[in-house]
PDB file of C-alpha atoms in Angstrom:
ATOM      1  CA  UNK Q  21      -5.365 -17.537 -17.955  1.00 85.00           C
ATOM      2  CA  UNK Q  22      -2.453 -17.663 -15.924  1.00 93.00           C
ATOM      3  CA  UNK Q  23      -1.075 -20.589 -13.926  1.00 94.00           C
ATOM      4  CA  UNK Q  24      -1.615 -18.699 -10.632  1.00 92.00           C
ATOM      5  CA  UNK Q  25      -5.314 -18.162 -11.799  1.00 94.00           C
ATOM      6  CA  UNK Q  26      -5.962 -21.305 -12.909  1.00 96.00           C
ATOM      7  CA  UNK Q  27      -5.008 -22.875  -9.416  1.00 94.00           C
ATOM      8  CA  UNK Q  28      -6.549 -20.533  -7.348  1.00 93.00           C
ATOM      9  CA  UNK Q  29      -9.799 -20.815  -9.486  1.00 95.00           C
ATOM     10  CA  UNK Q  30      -9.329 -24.548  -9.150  1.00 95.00           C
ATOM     11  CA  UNK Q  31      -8.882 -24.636  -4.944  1.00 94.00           C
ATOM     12  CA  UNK Q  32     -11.844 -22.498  -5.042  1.00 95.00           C
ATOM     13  CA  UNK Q  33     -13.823 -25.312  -6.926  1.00 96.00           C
ATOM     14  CA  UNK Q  34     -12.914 -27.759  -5.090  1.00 96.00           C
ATOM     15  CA  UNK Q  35     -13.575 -26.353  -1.302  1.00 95.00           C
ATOM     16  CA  UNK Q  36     -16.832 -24.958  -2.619  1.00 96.00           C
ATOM     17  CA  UNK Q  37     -17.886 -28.829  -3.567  1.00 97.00           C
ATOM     18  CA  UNK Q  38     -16.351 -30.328  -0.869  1.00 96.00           C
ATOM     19  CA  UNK Q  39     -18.591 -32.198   2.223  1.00 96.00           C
ATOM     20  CA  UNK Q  40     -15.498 -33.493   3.791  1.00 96.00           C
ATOM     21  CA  UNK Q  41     -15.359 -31.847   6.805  1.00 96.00           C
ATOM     22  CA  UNK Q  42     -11.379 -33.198   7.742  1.00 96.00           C
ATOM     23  CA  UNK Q  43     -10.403 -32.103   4.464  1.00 95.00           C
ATOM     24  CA  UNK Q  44     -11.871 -28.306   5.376  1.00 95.00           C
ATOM     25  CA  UNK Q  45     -10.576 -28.413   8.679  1.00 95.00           C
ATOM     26  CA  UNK Q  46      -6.768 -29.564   7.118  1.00 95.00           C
ATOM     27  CA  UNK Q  47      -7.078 -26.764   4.534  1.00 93.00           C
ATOM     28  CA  UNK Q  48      -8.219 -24.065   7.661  1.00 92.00           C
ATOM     29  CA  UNK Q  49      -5.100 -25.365   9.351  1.00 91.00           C
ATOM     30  CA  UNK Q  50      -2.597 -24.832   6.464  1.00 89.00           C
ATOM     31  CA  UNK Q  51      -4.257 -21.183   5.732  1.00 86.00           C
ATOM     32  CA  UNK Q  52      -3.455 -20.531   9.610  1.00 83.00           C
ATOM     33  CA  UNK Q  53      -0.428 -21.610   9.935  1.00 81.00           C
ATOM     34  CA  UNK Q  54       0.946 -19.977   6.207  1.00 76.00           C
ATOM     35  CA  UNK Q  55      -0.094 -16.411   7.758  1.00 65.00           C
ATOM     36  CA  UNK Q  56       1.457 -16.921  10.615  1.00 63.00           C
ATOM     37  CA  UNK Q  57       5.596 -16.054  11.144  1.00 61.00           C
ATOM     38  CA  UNK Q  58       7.632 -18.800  10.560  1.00 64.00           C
ATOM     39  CA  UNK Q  59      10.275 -17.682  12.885  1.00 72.00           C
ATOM     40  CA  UNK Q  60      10.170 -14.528  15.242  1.00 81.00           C
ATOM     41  CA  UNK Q  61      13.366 -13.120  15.539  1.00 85.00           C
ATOM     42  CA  UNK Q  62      14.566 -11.331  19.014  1.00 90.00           C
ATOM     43  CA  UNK Q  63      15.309  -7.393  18.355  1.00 94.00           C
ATOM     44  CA  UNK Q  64      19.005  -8.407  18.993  1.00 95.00           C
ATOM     45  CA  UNK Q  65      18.791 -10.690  16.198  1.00 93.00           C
ATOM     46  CA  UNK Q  66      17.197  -7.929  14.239  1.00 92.00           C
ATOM     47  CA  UNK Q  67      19.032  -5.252  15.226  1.00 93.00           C
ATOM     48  CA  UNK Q  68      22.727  -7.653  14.662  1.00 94.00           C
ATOM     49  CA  UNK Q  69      21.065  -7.669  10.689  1.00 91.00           C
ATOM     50  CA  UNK Q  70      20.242  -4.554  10.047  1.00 92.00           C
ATOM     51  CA  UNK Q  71      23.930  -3.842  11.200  1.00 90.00           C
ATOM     52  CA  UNK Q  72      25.277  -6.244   8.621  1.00 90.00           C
ATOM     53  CA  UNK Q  73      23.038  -4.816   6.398  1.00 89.00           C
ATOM     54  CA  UNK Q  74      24.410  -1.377   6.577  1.00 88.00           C
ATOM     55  CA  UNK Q  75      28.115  -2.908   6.820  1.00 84.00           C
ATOM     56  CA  UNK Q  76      27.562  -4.628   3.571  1.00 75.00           C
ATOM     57  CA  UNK Q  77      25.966  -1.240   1.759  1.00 76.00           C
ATOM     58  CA  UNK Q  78      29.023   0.655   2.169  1.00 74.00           C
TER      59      UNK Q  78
END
């Protein structure tokens, strides 16, 4: 089994026996917030790298 098997078989495991409510609600929060974007970037921003981008594939 694989390492990334292993610990998501292992998470799994634990959340399934788990009664702590705070510990849920922690682990809810930390799902959330990983989905979310880190860091939205303005379409200037976006557009200035894709420019660079095209710049550096020359």
């Amino acid at each position: 089994m694989n390492p990334t098997t292993q610990i998501k078989n292992s998470l799994i495991s634990r959340i399934e026996d788990s009664e702590d409510l705070n510990y849920l609600k922690a682990l809810q929060t930390i799902f959330d917030t990983s989905e979310q974007a880190l860091y939205q970037l303005s379409q200037e921003q976006q557009d200035s790298i894709e420019k660079g981008r095209r710049y550096k594939a020359r």
